[in-house]
C-alpha cells in the first residue's frame, strides 16, 4: 500500500468522481460503551445498489493538543487502530499539531511567521520549530525506512513551499485572505500527511486527503455553503471508503473569502469534521479532546464541576457561545440538521464516558444544566437624545454597529436606553470609532473589564423562580448585577458583572443550581 501513500504525498489530491451515498442508522459510540451499543452494528453487511459492501461510518476528529508529541500521537494511533478493527469504516479529521498549548501550536507559529514576514522580520527560527515538532514524530514513530523517508519528504516539501511563500511576502508586505489560507493550511497538511504515515506503519490503510483546494474562493456565511461543501467532500471520500481506505483528512478546507480565520474562525477544523460526518452520513462524530467532555462548569475554576453525560443540541450551542469551548457553532448546526450524534471524548482517558450531544435528546426536567462564563467583555450603554422614536433609535444604533463591525453578545433595551455587550473578538479601536459615531444619537458610556455569567439548561423554562434564585445568590455575595438578559427560548439566563468578581460569582451560582441540586447529569 506504500506506493499509494507515496503518490498522495507527492501530489495534492484532486476531486474524486461522484459516488453513491451510503445510508446507515445513527447512534453515538464511545470505547467504553461500544460493547453495548456496537452490538447493534453486528448484523451482516448489506450491499448498495452499486454492489459495494456497506458498513457504518465513524468520523473521528482529533484536536491539535492530542497530536503534537510522539507520546500523544501513540494514544491517537491506538484509538484509531481499535476502531479500525471494528465492523465500521473510519475517517480521521485532524487539526494542526500543538505540542502542549495552543500558543505553542503549529497554527499560532504559522501566524507568527506570517507576521514576521510582512514586517521583514526573521521567520526562519519559527519554521524550524514547526519542523522539529513534526520530524520528532517521523523519526521516533516510523521504523520502516521507506515510510520514514516519504513522510520526511512530505514535511520538507510543505515547509520549503512555505518558506518561499513567506520570502515573497517580505517583498509584497501585504497579506490577503487567500495568502493567509495558504500559510495556515500548512499546519493541517503537515499533520494529516504524518498521521497517514503512522497508520501505514501499523498496517492500517491510512490515506492522506488534502481539502485545501476544495473551493476556489467561497463565502462561508452564504446560504448553500454547507450543502456545496458536503457534496464535494462526499465526492472525495466515499470512493476511498468503498476501497476500505482510512482517510486522514485535513481539518483545513479552502479557499474561503477573506481567509478561513476571518470567514469561519479558529475552530474551522471542528466545522470540517461536522461537514465530513454529514457528507458520509456517519453513524457518529467523535470529537477527541484533552477534556472528558462537557462539565457543569469549568473544572479548572470549579472544584465541584461534574461531567455531563447528555446534552441537547440547543444546550451545546449556548454553552459553546457563552464560554464553554465545546465545538464550533457551525459544527453543531450541520450535525443537528442531519441528526448526527456528536460524542466528545478524552484522548488520554478513552475509558471515560464522555458527553453525547444527541439531536433528538431533551431533558426538560433537570433545570439548570451548566454554568458558563466569559471575561474581558466590554459593555456599552446608549441613552437616546430623545430626538428619535424608539424604532429609529434602535435602527440607527445597529446600522452603525454593522458599519464598524461590532458583534453583539447580550442586549437589554427600553424606549430610550440600550445596553449591550460586545463580543471579545472586537478591538478597542473598533469600539472607540463606533462610540464616536454615535454622538448625534445619544450619550454613550463604556464599561470595560466585565464578565458574563450564564446559567444554561433546557429545563429552565419549566422551572419557576430560577431568575430570583440567581439574583439572590449573587446579592448574598455582594456582587452587583449591571445587566440582565434572557433569550426567548428560555434556556439561557445571563448577567453582566465586574470581571474581578467572576470567580466568586461562578462559585456561588454553581453551588446554588448544581451542587445543591445533586441531580445526576
Short mmCIF file of C-alpha atoms in Angstrom, two decimals:
data_model
loop_
_atom_site.label_atom_id
_atom_site.label_comp_id
_atom_site.label_asym_id
_atom_site.label_seq_id
_atom_site.Cartn_x
_atom_site.Cartn_y
_atom_site.Cartn_z
CA UNK A 1 0.00 0.00 0.00
CA UNK A 2 3.02 2.31 0.26
CA UNK A 3 3.09 3.39 -3.43
CA UNK A 4 -0.44 4.75 -2.95
CA UNK A 5 0.69 6.79 0.08
CA UNK A 6 3.82 7.94 -1.78
CA UNK A 7 1.86 9.28 -4.74
CA UNK A 8 -0.52 11.15 -2.43
CA UNK A 9 2.31 12.78 -0.51
CA UNK A 10 3.98 13.98 -3.71
CA UNK A 11 0.85 15.43 -5.31
CA UNK A 12 -2.19 17.11 -3.82
CA UNK A 13 -5.37 15.15 -4.14
CA UNK A 14 -7.89 16.29 -6.74
CA UNK A 15 -11.61 15.77 -6.53
CA UNK A 16 -12.68 12.16 -6.93
CA UNK A 17 -15.57 11.26 -9.18
CA UNK A 18 -19.03 11.31 -7.63
CA UNK A 19 -20.07 8.12 -5.88
CA UNK A 20 -23.28 6.68 -4.46
CA UNK A 21 -24.10 7.79 -0.94
CA UNK A 22 -24.33 5.20 1.86
CA UNK A 23 -27.12 5.38 4.44
CA UNK A 24 -26.75 3.98 7.97
CA UNK A 25 -28.61 4.03 11.26
CA UNK A 26 -27.05 6.52 13.66
CA UNK A 27 -26.02 6.04 17.28
CA UNK A 28 -23.36 7.79 19.38
CA UNK A 29 -20.50 5.48 20.29
CA UNK A 30 -17.56 5.54 22.69
CA UNK A 31 -14.85 2.96 23.50
CA UNK A 32 -16.35 2.32 26.94
CA UNK A 33 -19.90 1.85 25.78
CA UNK A 34 -19.33 0.29 22.38
CA UNK A 35 -19.76 -3.27 23.67
CA UNK A 36 -23.37 -2.35 24.49
CA UNK A 37 -24.08 -0.11 21.52
CA UNK A 38 -21.81 -1.76 19.00
CA UNK A 39 -23.85 -4.96 19.13
CA UNK A 40 -26.50 -3.07 17.18
CA UNK A 41 -24.00 -2.82 14.32
CA UNK A 42 -23.12 -6.51 14.18
CA UNK A 43 -25.75 -7.51 11.64
CA UNK A 44 -24.40 -8.80 8.31
CA UNK A 45 -23.12 -6.10 5.99
CA UNK A 46 -25.55 -5.14 3.28
CA UNK A 47 -24.90 -4.19 -0.31
CA UNK A 48 -25.93 -0.99 -2.02
CA UNK A 49 -27.40 -0.85 -5.47
CA UNK A 50 -23.87 -0.40 -6.83
CA UNK A 51 -22.75 -3.68 -5.23
CA UNK A 52 -20.49 -2.02 -2.65
CA UNK A 53 -20.43 -3.58 0.84
CA UNK A 54 -21.80 -1.07 3.32
CA UNK A 55 -20.55 -0.54 6.87
CA UNK A 56 -21.32 2.18 9.41
CA UNK A 57 -19.08 5.24 9.14
CA UNK A 58 -17.45 6.78 12.22
CA UNK A 59 -15.77 10.19 11.86
CA UNK A 60 -13.08 10.90 14.44
CA UNK A 61 -11.88 14.49 14.96
CA UNK A 62 -8.54 14.91 16.75
CA UNK A 63 -7.56 18.31 18.12
CA UNK A 64 -4.05 19.68 17.87
CA UNK A 65 -3.12 19.10 21.52
CA UNK A 66 -3.94 15.40 21.03
CA UNK A 67 -1.34 15.11 18.27
CA UNK A 68 1.75 17.21 18.96
CA UNK A 69 4.20 14.75 20.54
CA UNK A 70 5.09 11.08 19.87
CA UNK A 71 3.57 10.11 23.21
CA UNK A 72 0.27 11.83 22.41
CA UNK A 73 0.13 10.51 18.87
CA UNK A 74 0.67 6.99 20.21
CA UNK A 75 -2.64 7.36 22.06
CA UNK A 76 -4.36 8.56 18.88
CA UNK A 77 -2.88 5.68 16.89
CA UNK A 78 -4.21 3.17 19.42
CA UNK A 79 -7.70 4.72 19.34
CA UNK A 80 -7.80 4.65 15.54
CA UNK A 81 -6.42 1.11 15.42
CA UNK A 82 -9.07 -0.08 17.89
CA UNK A 83 -11.89 1.36 15.79
CA UNK A 84 -10.36 0.20 12.52
CA UNK A 85 -10.73 -3.40 13.68
CA UNK A 86 -14.44 -2.97 14.44
CA UNK A 87 -17.10 -3.55 11.77
CA UNK A 88 -17.05 0.12 10.79
CA UNK A 89 -15.36 2.45 8.34
CA UNK A 90 -13.37 5.22 9.99
CA UNK A 91 -12.35 8.70 8.87
CA UNK A 92 -9.93 10.90 10.81
CA UNK A 93 -10.12 14.69 10.59
CA UNK A 94 -7.04 16.29 12.12
CA UNK A 95 -6.05 19.73 13.32
CA UNK A 96 -2.58 21.23 13.10
CA UNK A 97 -0.30 19.80 15.79
CA UNK A 98 0.21 21.52 19.16
CA UNK A 99 2.94 20.20 21.42
CA UNK A 100 1.48 21.35 24.73
CA UNK A 101 -0.56 24.55 24.41
CA UNK A 102 -2.29 26.42 21.57
CA UNK A 103 0.21 29.27 21.89
CA UNK A 104 2.99 26.77 21.11
CA UNK A 105 0.92 25.10 18.41
CA UNK A 106 1.64 24.98 14.69
CA UNK A 107 -1.19 27.36 13.77
CA UNK A 108 -0.02 30.02 16.24
CA UNK A 109 3.53 29.65 14.95
CA UNK A 110 2.39 29.96 11.35
CA UNK A 111 0.56 33.17 12.19
CA UNK A 112 3.69 34.47 13.91
CA UNK A 113 5.78 33.57 10.85
CA UNK A 114 3.35 35.40 8.56
CA UNK A 115 3.50 38.49 10.76
CA UNK A 116 7.31 38.36 10.80
CA UNK A 117 7.47 38.05 7.00
CA UNK A 118 5.16 41.00 6.36
CA UNK A 119 7.21 43.11 8.76
CA UNK A 120 10.50 41.83 7.29
CA UNK A 121 11.39 40.02 10.48
CA UNK A 122 13.10 36.63 10.96
CA UNK A 123 10.61 33.85 10.30
CA UNK A 124 13.21 31.12 9.82
CA UNK A 125 13.54 30.15 13.52
CA UNK A 126 9.75 29.84 13.78
CA UNK A 127 9.63 27.45 10.81
CA UNK A 128 12.48 25.45 12.38
CA UNK A 129 10.35 24.86 15.48
CA UNK A 130 7.47 23.62 13.32
CA UNK A 131 9.85 21.29 11.52
CA UNK A 132 11.25 19.96 14.81
CA UNK A 133 7.75 19.09 16.09
CA UNK A 134 6.89 17.02 13.02
CA UNK A 135 10.26 15.38 12.43
CA UNK A 136 10.38 14.29 16.09
CA UNK A 137 7.34 12.16 15.32
CA UNK A 138 8.70 10.95 11.99
CA UNK A 139 11.99 9.73 13.45
CA UNK A 140 10.60 8.30 16.70
CA UNK A 141 7.46 6.56 15.41
CA UNK A 142 8.31 5.43 11.88
CA UNK A 143 10.67 2.46 11.75
CA UNK A 144 10.16 1.38 8.15
CA UNK A 145 12.81 3.22 6.12
CA UNK A 146 10.64 3.86 3.06
CA UNK A 147 7.71 5.15 5.09
CA UNK A 148 10.02 7.33 7.17
CA UNK A 149 11.70 8.85 4.12
CA UNK A 150 8.45 9.65 2.35
CA UNK A 151 6.98 11.25 5.48
CA UNK A 152 10.17 13.29 5.88
CA UNK A 153 9.92 14.39 2.25
CA UNK A 154 6.32 15.40 2.85
CA UNK A 155 7.31 17.61 5.79
CA UNK A 156 10.28 19.12 3.95
CA UNK A 157 8.23 19.73 0.82
CA UNK A 158 5.47 21.60 2.66
CA UNK A 159 7.94 23.71 4.64
CA UNK A 160 10.09 24.51 1.60
CA UNK A 161 7.00 25.75 -0.21
CA UNK A 162 6.01 27.76 2.87
CA UNK A 163 9.44 29.41 3.18
CA UNK A 164 9.38 30.51 -0.46
CA UNK A 165 5.94 31.98 0.00
CA UNK A 166 6.98 33.84 3.15
CA UNK A 167 10.03 35.22 1.34
CA UNK A 168 7.72 36.69 -1.28
CA UNK A 169 5.73 38.38 1.49
CA UNK A 170 8.83 40.23 2.66
CA UNK A 171 8.71 41.99 -0.72
CA UNK A 172 4.94 42.41 -1.08
CA UNK A 173 4.44 43.27 2.61
CA UNK A 174 0.73 42.63 2.31
CA UNK A 175 -1.29 39.64 3.47
CA UNK A 176 -4.57 38.80 1.73
CA UNK A 177 -7.12 36.28 2.95
CA UNK A 178 -6.02 33.81 0.27
CA UNK A 179 -2.37 34.24 1.27
CA UNK A 180 -3.25 33.64 4.91
CA UNK A 181 -5.14 30.48 3.94
CA UNK A 182 -2.10 29.16 2.11
CA UNK A 183 0.04 29.73 5.23
CA UNK A 184 -2.43 28.48 7.85
CA UNK A 185 -3.40 25.37 5.85
CA UNK A 186 0.21 24.18 6.01
CA UNK A 187 -0.39 23.03 9.59
CA UNK A 188 -3.17 20.60 8.74
CA UNK A 189 -1.35 19.35 5.62
CA UNK A 190 1.71 18.53 7.71
CA UNK A 191 -0.38 16.84 10.39
CA UNK A 192 -2.52 14.73 8.04
CA UNK A 193 0.46 13.54 5.99
CA UNK A 194 2.46 12.45 9.04
CA UNK A 195 -0.51 10.72 10.69
CA UNK A 196 -1.35 8.84 7.48
CA UNK A 197 2.25 7.56 7.50
CA UNK A 198 1.94 6.45 11.15
CA UNK A 199 -1.16 4.44 10.24
CA UNK A 200 0.58 2.90 7.22
CA UNK A 201 3.39 1.82 9.54
CA UNK A 202 0.81 -0.10 11.60
CA UNK A 203 -0.66 -1.84 8.57
CA UNK A 204 -3.74 0.40 8.54
CA UNK A 205 -4.52 1.73 5.03
CA UNK A 206 -4.36 5.39 6.03
CA UNK A 207 -4.72 7.81 3.12
CA UNK A 208 -3.77 11.49 3.20
CA UNK A 209 -6.63 13.65 1.93
CA UNK A 210 -6.00 17.36 1.35
CA UNK A 211 -9.10 19.60 1.29
CA UNK A 212 -7.08 22.81 0.82
CA UNK A 213 -8.41 23.31 -2.69
CA UNK A 214 -12.00 22.25 -2.11
CA UNK A 215 -13.15 25.72 -3.22
CA UNK A 216 -11.66 28.43 -5.36
CA UNK A 217 -12.98 31.12 -3.04
CA UNK A 218 -16.36 30.93 -1.28
CA UNK A 219 -18.29 32.95 1.29
CA UNK A 220 -18.69 30.55 4.22
CA UNK A 221 -21.64 32.57 5.54
CA UNK A 222 -23.68 32.32 2.35
CA UNK A 223 -26.74 30.12 2.04
CA UNK A 224 -25.81 26.82 0.47
CA UNK A 225 -22.17 26.74 1.67
CA UNK A 226 -22.67 23.65 3.83
CA UNK A 227 -24.56 21.80 1.08
CA UNK A 228 -21.88 22.54 -1.52
CA UNK A 229 -19.10 21.53 0.88
CA UNK A 230 -20.96 18.33 1.78
CA UNK A 231 -21.33 17.30 -1.87
CA UNK A 232 -17.69 17.96 -2.74
CA UNK A 233 -16.42 16.16 0.36
CA UNK A 234 -18.66 13.17 -0.46
CA UNK A 235 -17.21 13.02 -3.99
CA UNK A 236 -13.74 12.81 -2.48
CA UNK A 237 -14.24 10.46 0.46
CA UNK A 238 -16.90 7.92 -0.47
CA UNK A 239 -14.78 6.27 -3.21
CA UNK A 240 -11.98 5.86 -0.64
CA UNK A 241 -14.36 4.29 1.89
CA UNK A 242 -15.58 1.89 -0.77
CA UNK A 243 -11.93 0.85 -1.25
CA UNK A 244 -11.66 0.25 2.54
CA UNK A 245 -9.17 3.07 2.99
CA UNK A 246 -8.92 5.11 6.19
CA UNK A 247 -8.93 8.74 5.03
CA UNK A 248 -6.85 11.13 7.13
CA UNK A 249 -8.40 14.48 6.23
CA UNK A 250 -7.01 17.97 6.71
CA UNK A 251 -9.12 19.97 9.13
CA UNK A 252 -8.39 22.95 6.89
CA UNK A 253 -10.65 23.39 3.87
CA UNK A 254 -10.29 26.25 1.44
CA UNK A 255 -10.23 28.69 -0.09
CA UNK A 256 -12.59 30.87 1.95
CA UNK A 257 -13.28 34.50 1.09
CA UNK A 258 -11.40 36.87 3.44
CA UNK A 259 -9.43 33.87 4.73
CA UNK A 260 -10.59 30.96 6.84
CA UNK A 261 -9.74 32.62 10.17
CA UNK A 262 -11.91 35.62 9.33
CA UNK A 263 -14.63 33.72 7.47
CA UNK A 264 -15.02 30.78 9.89
CA UNK A 265 -12.70 31.26 12.91
CA UNK A 266 -10.04 29.23 14.71
CA UNK A 267 -12.48 26.33 15.17
CA UNK A 268 -12.60 25.63 11.43
CA UNK A 269 -11.36 22.04 11.82
CA UNK A 270 -14.40 21.27 14.02
CA UNK A 271 -16.60 22.57 11.20
CA UNK A 272 -14.76 20.39 8.69
CA UNK A 273 -15.34 17.30 10.83
CA UNK A 274 -19.05 18.07 11.01
CA UNK A 275 -19.25 18.50 7.23
CA UNK A 276 -17.35 15.23 6.73
CA UNK A 277 -19.77 13.42 9.07
CA UNK A 278 -22.75 14.80 7.18
CA UNK A 279 -21.21 14.12 3.75
CA UNK A 280 -20.55 10.46 4.57
CA UNK A 281 -23.82 10.01 6.51
CA UNK A 282 -21.81 8.96 9.53
CA UNK A 283 -23.25 6.98 12.40
CA UNK A 284 -21.48 9.34 14.82
CA UNK A 285 -18.95 12.14 15.02
CA UNK A 286 -16.40 11.57 17.77
CA UNK A 287 -14.52 14.68 18.91
CA UNK A 288 -11.37 13.68 20.79
CA UNK A 289 -10.01 16.37 23.11
CA UNK A 290 -7.94 16.75 26.29
CA UNK A 291 -11.14 17.07 28.33
CA UNK A 292 -13.54 14.30 29.42
CA UNK A 293 -16.43 16.18 27.81
CA UNK A 294 -18.81 18.94 28.86
CA UNK A 295 -18.91 19.83 32.56
CA UNK A 296 -21.40 21.66 34.73
CA UNK A 297 -18.77 24.40 34.97
CA UNK A 298 -15.17 24.97 34.02
CA UNK A 299 -13.29 22.27 36.01
CA UNK A 300 -10.16 24.45 36.11
CA UNK A 301 -12.16 27.08 38.02
CA UNK A 302 -14.70 24.98 39.93
CA UNK A 303 -13.52 22.06 42.06
CA UNK A 304 -17.03 20.56 42.21
CA UNK A 305 -17.78 20.71 38.49
CA UNK A 306 -19.32 17.43 37.26
CA UNK A 307 -19.24 15.73 33.90
CA UNK A 308 -22.47 15.98 31.91
CA UNK A 309 -23.26 12.75 30.03
CA UNK A 310 -26.04 14.02 27.75
CA UNK A 311 -26.80 17.47 26.39
CA UNK A 312 -29.33 18.68 23.86
CA UNK A 313 -28.17 20.47 20.71
CA UNK A 314 -29.52 23.81 21.92
CA UNK A 315 -27.72 23.46 25.25
CA UNK A 316 -24.48 22.63 23.45
CA UNK A 317 -24.88 25.64 21.16
CA UNK A 318 -25.49 28.02 24.09
CA UNK A 319 -22.55 26.59 26.06
CA UNK A 320 -20.30 26.99 23.04
CA UNK A 321 -21.23 30.62 22.54
CA UNK A 322 -21.07 31.65 26.17
CA UNK A 323 -17.60 30.47 27.09
CA UNK A 324 -17.54 26.65 27.16
CA UNK A 325 -15.25 25.57 24.31
CA UNK A 326 -17.33 22.64 23.12
CA UNK A 327 -17.44 22.87 19.32
CA UNK A 328 -17.55 25.48 16.60
CA UNK A 329 -21.19 26.70 16.41
CA UNK A 330 -21.42 25.79 12.71
CA UNK A 331 -20.45 22.22 13.56
CA UNK A 332 -23.48 21.91 15.79
CA UNK A 333 -25.70 23.43 13.11
CA UNK A 334 -24.70 20.92 10.41
CA UNK A 335 -24.74 17.80 12.60
CA UNK A 336 -28.04 18.70 14.26
CA UNK A 337 -29.73 19.34 10.92
CA UNK A 338 -28.71 15.89 9.67
CA UNK A 339 -29.27 14.08 13.01
CA UNK A 340 -25.64 13.01 13.50
CA UNK A 341 -24.83 12.44 17.21
CA UNK A 342 -21.65 14.11 18.48
CA UNK A 343 -19.64 12.31 21.15
CA UNK A 344 -16.99 14.35 22.99
CA UNK A 345 -14.24 12.10 24.36
CA UNK A 346 -10.86 12.33 26.09
CA UNK A 347 -7.87 11.21 24.00
CA UNK A 348 -5.87 10.46 27.14
CA UNK A 349 -8.71 8.75 29.05
CA UNK A 350 -10.53 6.78 26.35
CA UNK A 351 -12.31 4.77 29.05
CA UNK A 352 -14.19 7.91 30.15
CA UNK A 353 -17.88 8.01 29.20
CA UNK A 354 -17.63 11.44 27.63
CA UNK A 355 -20.58 13.62 26.63
CA UNK A 356 -23.12 12.87 23.91
CA UNK A 357 -24.87 15.65 22.03
CA UNK A 358 -27.92 13.73 20.83
CA UNK A 359 -30.03 15.52 18.18
CA UNK A 360 -33.31 14.06 19.42
CA UNK A 361 -32.46 14.26 23.11
CA UNK A 362 -34.25 16.54 25.57
CA UNK A 363 -34.12 16.59 29.37
CA UNK A 364 -36.61 19.31 30.29
CA UNK A 365 -36.95 18.36 33.96
CA UNK A 366 -33.42 18.95 35.17
CA UNK A 367 -33.48 22.75 35.37
CA UNK A 368 -30.03 24.35 35.05
CA UNK A 369 -27.56 22.07 33.29
CA UNK A 370 -24.33 24.08 33.47
CA UNK A 371 -22.80 27.44 34.36
CA UNK A 372 -20.50 29.17 31.90
CA UNK A 373 -18.65 32.47 31.81
CA UNK A 374 -16.74 34.85 29.57
CA UNK A 375 -14.42 37.59 30.78
CA UNK A 376 -12.73 40.59 29.21
CA UNK A 377 -16.08 41.84 27.97
CA UNK A 378 -16.92 45.47 27.14
CA UNK A 379 -20.42 46.75 27.88
CA UNK A 380 -21.95 49.80 26.21
CA UNK A 381 -24.90 51.82 27.44
CA UNK A 382 -26.55 54.24 25.00
CA UNK A 383 -29.12 56.80 26.16
CA UNK A 384 -31.22 58.34 23.39
CA UNK A 385 -31.20 62.13 22.98
CA UNK A 386 -34.99 61.72 22.57
CA UNK A 387 -34.97 63.30 19.12
CA UNK A 388 -35.71 59.89 17.66
CA UNK A 389 -38.54 57.44 18.17
CA UNK A 390 -37.61 54.10 19.76
CA UNK A 391 -37.61 52.23 16.42
CA UNK A 392 -35.42 54.82 14.70
CA UNK A 393 -33.11 54.93 17.72
CA UNK A 394 -32.51 51.18 17.73
CA UNK A 395 -32.27 51.03 13.95
CA UNK A 396 -29.57 53.68 13.74
CA UNK A 397 -27.52 52.18 16.56
CA UNK A 398 -27.41 48.74 14.98
CA UNK A 399 -26.83 50.12 11.48
CA UNK A 400 -23.71 51.84 12.76
CA UNK A 401 -22.71 48.76 14.73
CA UNK A 402 -22.74 46.82 11.47
CA UNK A 403 -20.75 49.58 9.76
CA UNK A 404 -17.96 49.31 12.35
CA UNK A 405 -18.00 45.52 12.61
CA UNK A 406 -19.36 45.47 16.17
CA UNK A 407 -20.53 41.98 17.17
CA UNK A 408 -23.08 41.93 19.97
CA UNK A 409 -23.46 39.22 22.65
CA UNK A 410 -26.24 40.27 25.01
CA UNK A 411 -28.87 43.01 24.66
CA UNK A 412 -31.16 44.77 27.12
CA UNK A 413 -33.36 47.65 25.94
CA UNK A 414 -36.10 50.13 26.83
CA UNK A 415 -37.71 53.00 24.90
CA UNK A 416 -34.78 55.38 25.36
CA UNK A 417 -31.98 53.15 26.64
CA UNK A 418 -29.96 50.38 25.06
CA UNK A 419 -27.31 48.27 26.77
CA UNK A 420 -25.31 45.51 25.14
CA UNK A 421 -22.06 43.61 25.49
CA UNK A 422 -19.53 43.48 22.70
CA UNK A 423 -18.02 40.20 21.54
CA UNK A 424 -14.44 39.70 22.69
CA UNK A 425 -13.20 39.49 19.08
CA UNK A 426 -13.97 43.21 18.54
CA UNK A 427 -10.97 45.51 19.06
CA UNK A 428 -10.93 48.54 21.31
CA UNK A 429 -10.17 50.64 18.23
CA UNK A 430 -13.42 49.49 16.62
CA UNK A 431 -15.34 50.23 19.82
CA UNK A 432 -13.85 53.76 20.05
CA UNK A 433 -14.72 54.56 16.45
CA UNK A 434 -18.24 53.20 16.96
CA UNK A 435 -18.90 55.25 20.10
CA UNK A 436 -17.66 58.41 18.40
CA UNK A 437 -20.04 57.76 15.53
CA UNK A 438 -22.99 57.65 17.95
CA UNK A 439 -22.54 61.23 19.13
CA UNK A 440 -25.57 62.55 17.25
CA UNK A 441 -27.84 59.78 18.54
CA UNK A 442 -27.28 59.89 22.27
CA UNK A 443 -24.92 59.67 25.20
CA UNK A 444 -22.65 56.62 25.33
CA UNK A 445 -20.94 55.14 28.39
CA UNK A 446 -18.36 52.37 28.12
CA UNK A 447 -17.58 49.83 30.84
CA UNK A 448 -14.56 47.63 30.27
CA UNK A 449 -13.34 44.54 32.14
CA UNK A 450 -16.76 42.97 32.52
CA UNK A 451 -17.74 39.29 32.68
CA UNK A 452 -20.82 37.36 31.59
CA UNK A 453 -22.16 34.61 33.87
CA UNK A 454 -24.70 32.32 32.20
CA UNK A 455 -26.99 29.60 33.57
CA UNK A 456 -27.98 27.23 30.77
CA UNK A 457 -30.44 24.35 30.57
CA UNK A 458 -33.49 23.14 28.62
CA UNK A 459 -35.44 22.64 31.83
CA UNK A 460 -35.20 26.29 32.89
CA UNK A 461 -38.34 27.26 31.02
CA UNK A 462 -40.44 24.82 33.07
CA UNK A 463 -38.93 25.75 36.46
CA UNK A 464 -40.27 28.88 38.14
CA UNK A 465 -38.17 31.18 40.29
CA UNK A 466 -34.78 30.44 38.76
CA UNK A 467 -34.07 34.11 37.99
CA UNK A 468 -34.89 35.03 41.58
CA UNK A 469 -32.54 32.34 42.91
CA UNK A 470 -29.73 33.59 40.70
CA UNK A 471 -30.15 37.22 41.77
CA UNK A 472 -30.43 36.22 45.42
CA UNK A 473 -27.26 34.12 45.47
CA UNK A 474 -25.26 36.89 43.78
CA UNK A 475 -26.74 39.51 46.10
CA UNK A 476 -25.75 37.46 49.15
CA UNK A 477 -22.17 37.52 47.87
CA UNK A 478 -22.32 41.30 47.46
CA UNK A 479 -21.95 41.07 43.68
CA UNK A 480 -23.61 43.84 41.72
CA UNK A 481 -25.57 42.87 38.58
CA UNK A 482 -25.09 45.51 35.88
CA UNK A 483 -27.21 43.94 33.13
CA UNK A 484 -29.67 41.05 32.80
CA UNK A 485 -30.59 39.17 29.62
CA UNK A 486 -32.73 36.13 28.91
CA UNK A 487 -33.40 34.72 25.45
CA UNK A 488 -36.86 33.98 24.13
CA UNK A 489 -36.04 30.26 24.12
CA UNK A 490 -35.68 30.46 27.93
CA UNK A 491 -32.69 28.11 28.12
CA UNK A 492 -30.11 30.81 28.86
CA UNK A 493 -30.17 33.40 31.62
CA UNK A 494 -27.16 35.73 31.68
CA UNK A 495 -25.93 38.58 33.84
CA UNK A 496 -23.07 41.05 33.42
CA UNK A 497 -20.83 41.76 36.41
CA UNK A 498 -17.43 43.24 37.19
CA UNK A 499 -14.77 40.91 35.80
CA UNK A 500 -12.87 40.86 39.10
CA UNK A 501 -15.87 39.20 40.77
CA UNK A 502 -16.16 36.45 38.16
CA UNK A 503 -14.72 33.64 40.28
CA UNK A 504 -16.91 34.34 43.32
CA UNK A 505 -19.96 34.61 41.07
CA UNK A 506 -19.21 31.30 39.34
CA UNK A 507 -18.81 29.50 42.65
CA UNK A 508 -22.00 30.99 44.08
CA UNK A 509 -24.19 30.24 41.05
CA UNK A 510 -22.76 26.74 40.60
CA UNK A 511 -23.33 25.95 44.27
CA UNK A 512 -26.91 27.22 44.12
CA UNK A 513 -28.03 25.44 40.95
CA UNK A 514 -25.75 22.41 40.55
CA UNK A 515 -24.26 21.34 43.87
CA UNK A 516 -27.42 21.99 45.89
CA UNK A 517 -29.47 20.08 43.30
CA UNK A 518 -27.37 16.93 43.48
CA UNK A 519 -29.18 15.52 40.45
CA UNK A 520 -27.16 13.31 38.10
CA UNK A 521 -26.44 14.98 34.79
#
